[in-house]
XYZ file of C-alpha atoms in Angstrom:
159
model
C 88.834 86.862 54.635
C 88.034 85.894 58.242
C 89.022 89.395 59.335
C 86.150 90.714 57.215
C 83.740 88.626 59.287
C 84.947 90.442 62.410
C 83.897 93.735 60.834
C 80.537 92.344 59.695
C 79.790 91.170 63.244
C 80.979 94.528 64.610
C 78.743 96.410 62.164
C 75.712 94.305 63.123
C 76.447 94.944 66.810
C 76.833 98.695 66.241
C 73.525 98.841 64.357
C 71.695 96.936 67.133
C 73.316 99.113 69.817
C 72.512 102.406 68.126
C 68.969 101.304 67.251
C 68.224 100.432 70.884
C 69.739 103.709 72.107
C 67.673 105.694 69.580
C 64.518 103.953 70.835
C 65.380 104.882 74.412
C 66.306 108.507 73.621
C 63.141 109.067 71.566
C 60.648 107.273 73.811
C 61.834 107.983 77.344
C 62.818 110.962 79.442
C 66.187 111.036 81.182
C 65.963 109.163 84.515
C 62.581 107.694 83.564
C 62.169 104.080 84.682
C 59.851 101.510 83.150
C 59.613 98.377 85.338
C 59.457 95.244 83.184
C 59.993 92.560 85.831
C 59.120 94.103 89.222
C 62.024 94.253 91.695
C 64.401 92.713 89.118
C 64.583 94.401 85.688
C 63.646 97.866 84.428
C 64.441 100.153 81.566
C 65.986 103.307 83.026
C 67.260 106.043 80.728
C 70.576 107.406 82.002
C 73.148 109.611 80.287
C 76.445 108.254 81.545
C 79.274 110.791 81.351
C 81.733 108.298 82.814
C 82.603 104.642 82.425
C 81.415 101.502 84.208
C 80.207 101.928 87.808
C 80.541 105.693 87.479
C 84.345 105.748 87.321
C 85.868 108.645 85.372
C 82.652 110.625 85.713
C 82.709 113.833 83.628
C 85.770 112.571 81.732
C 84.209 112.255 78.284
C 87.228 113.596 76.368
C 89.553 111.209 78.212
C 87.188 108.295 77.517
C 87.008 109.244 73.820
C 90.814 109.121 73.723
C 90.885 105.764 75.552
C 88.262 104.367 73.146
C 90.281 105.420 70.111
C 93.442 103.861 71.584
C 91.483 100.655 72.329
C 90.148 100.534 68.760
C 93.656 101.025 67.334
C 95.056 98.307 69.620
C 92.211 95.976 68.656
C 92.897 96.677 64.969
C 96.521 95.698 65.517
C 95.429 92.473 67.223
C 93.034 91.673 64.378
C 95.682 92.183 61.711
C 98.333 90.228 63.624
C 96.053 87.271 64.400
C 97.052 84.201 62.427
C 94.923 81.405 63.909
C 91.335 82.468 63.289
C 88.382 80.439 64.476
C 84.733 81.372 64.911
C 85.223 82.049 68.610
C 87.879 84.681 67.859
C 85.831 86.156 65.029
C 82.805 86.568 67.304
C 84.740 87.848 70.298
C 86.757 90.437 68.365
C 83.562 91.536 66.584
C 81.708 91.888 69.887
C 84.460 93.947 71.541
C 84.886 96.198 68.508
C 81.131 96.792 68.207
C 80.820 97.697 71.885
C 83.720 100.128 71.896
C 82.559 101.825 68.693
C 78.911 101.913 69.852
C 79.788 103.758 73.052
C 82.312 105.965 71.224
C 79.568 107.099 68.830
C 77.481 108.207 71.829
C 80.383 110.062 73.409
C 81.175 111.865 70.152
C 77.549 112.792 69.384
C 76.116 113.375 72.870
C 79.167 113.691 75.167
C 77.610 110.857 77.220
C 76.686 107.214 76.724
C 73.020 106.233 76.688
C 72.430 103.469 79.248
C 69.085 101.772 79.836
C 69.367 98.199 81.203
C 68.703 98.345 84.940
C 68.883 95.201 87.108
C 68.211 94.778 90.801
C 69.850 91.506 91.850
C 69.241 90.257 95.400
C 68.647 93.828 96.572
C 71.733 95.220 94.807
C 70.832 97.848 92.226
C 73.402 97.049 89.546
C 74.705 100.082 87.583
C 72.641 100.819 84.468
C 74.320 99.648 81.258
C 73.592 99.059 77.559
C 73.963 96.589 74.675
C 77.470 97.857 73.815
C 78.620 97.173 77.379
C 77.311 93.607 77.098
C 79.170 93.149 73.808
C 82.440 94.340 75.358
C 82.135 92.151 78.468
C 81.054 89.051 76.536
C 83.739 89.566 73.875
C 86.565 90.059 76.364
C 85.333 87.131 78.462
C 85.319 84.850 75.416
C 88.823 86.007 74.442
C 90.115 85.295 77.954
C 88.457 81.870 78.158
C 89.725 80.947 74.699
C 93.268 81.994 75.596
C 93.241 79.999 78.836
C 91.804 77.010 76.981
C 94.526 77.280 74.340
C 97.278 77.590 76.961
C 95.987 74.526 78.833
C 95.768 72.553 75.589
C 99.318 73.514 74.609
C 100.641 72.709 78.084
C 98.976 69.298 78.155
C 100.295 68.382 74.714
C 103.769 69.732 75.412
C 104.256 67.574 78.507
C 103.334 64.291 76.780
């Protein structure tokens, strides 16, 4: 039953991601920038044919394959998980929604629609999207939860 909640969260994330990308694609031109907070945050429409920070540029087919492998691996993890809690439900849902959201773009447009553009202390951070946030937050939560669990088990094992 808790596994179903992972898919509900993933579906909500996919809907939000695709809705935001549709808004960008239909209301902006490619490379158009709309400053929202001057010298800090803008909306910039970019078609990303690679992955984060421009790695694997023009490798859409490879990234589609990697996404499918990641989804299959995540499915295996979901079905093998035995100790569900809300943190795991959220984190698995976030990661799954992000991977699927970007995969949809790659399959439909052969590029991912990115639009969140930050300039932090003079560094123009690579443009990204909601799906990227979901992946990073989900994986971060999984890692923190695993470290927390390991520390807890270690502390209780040594007593």
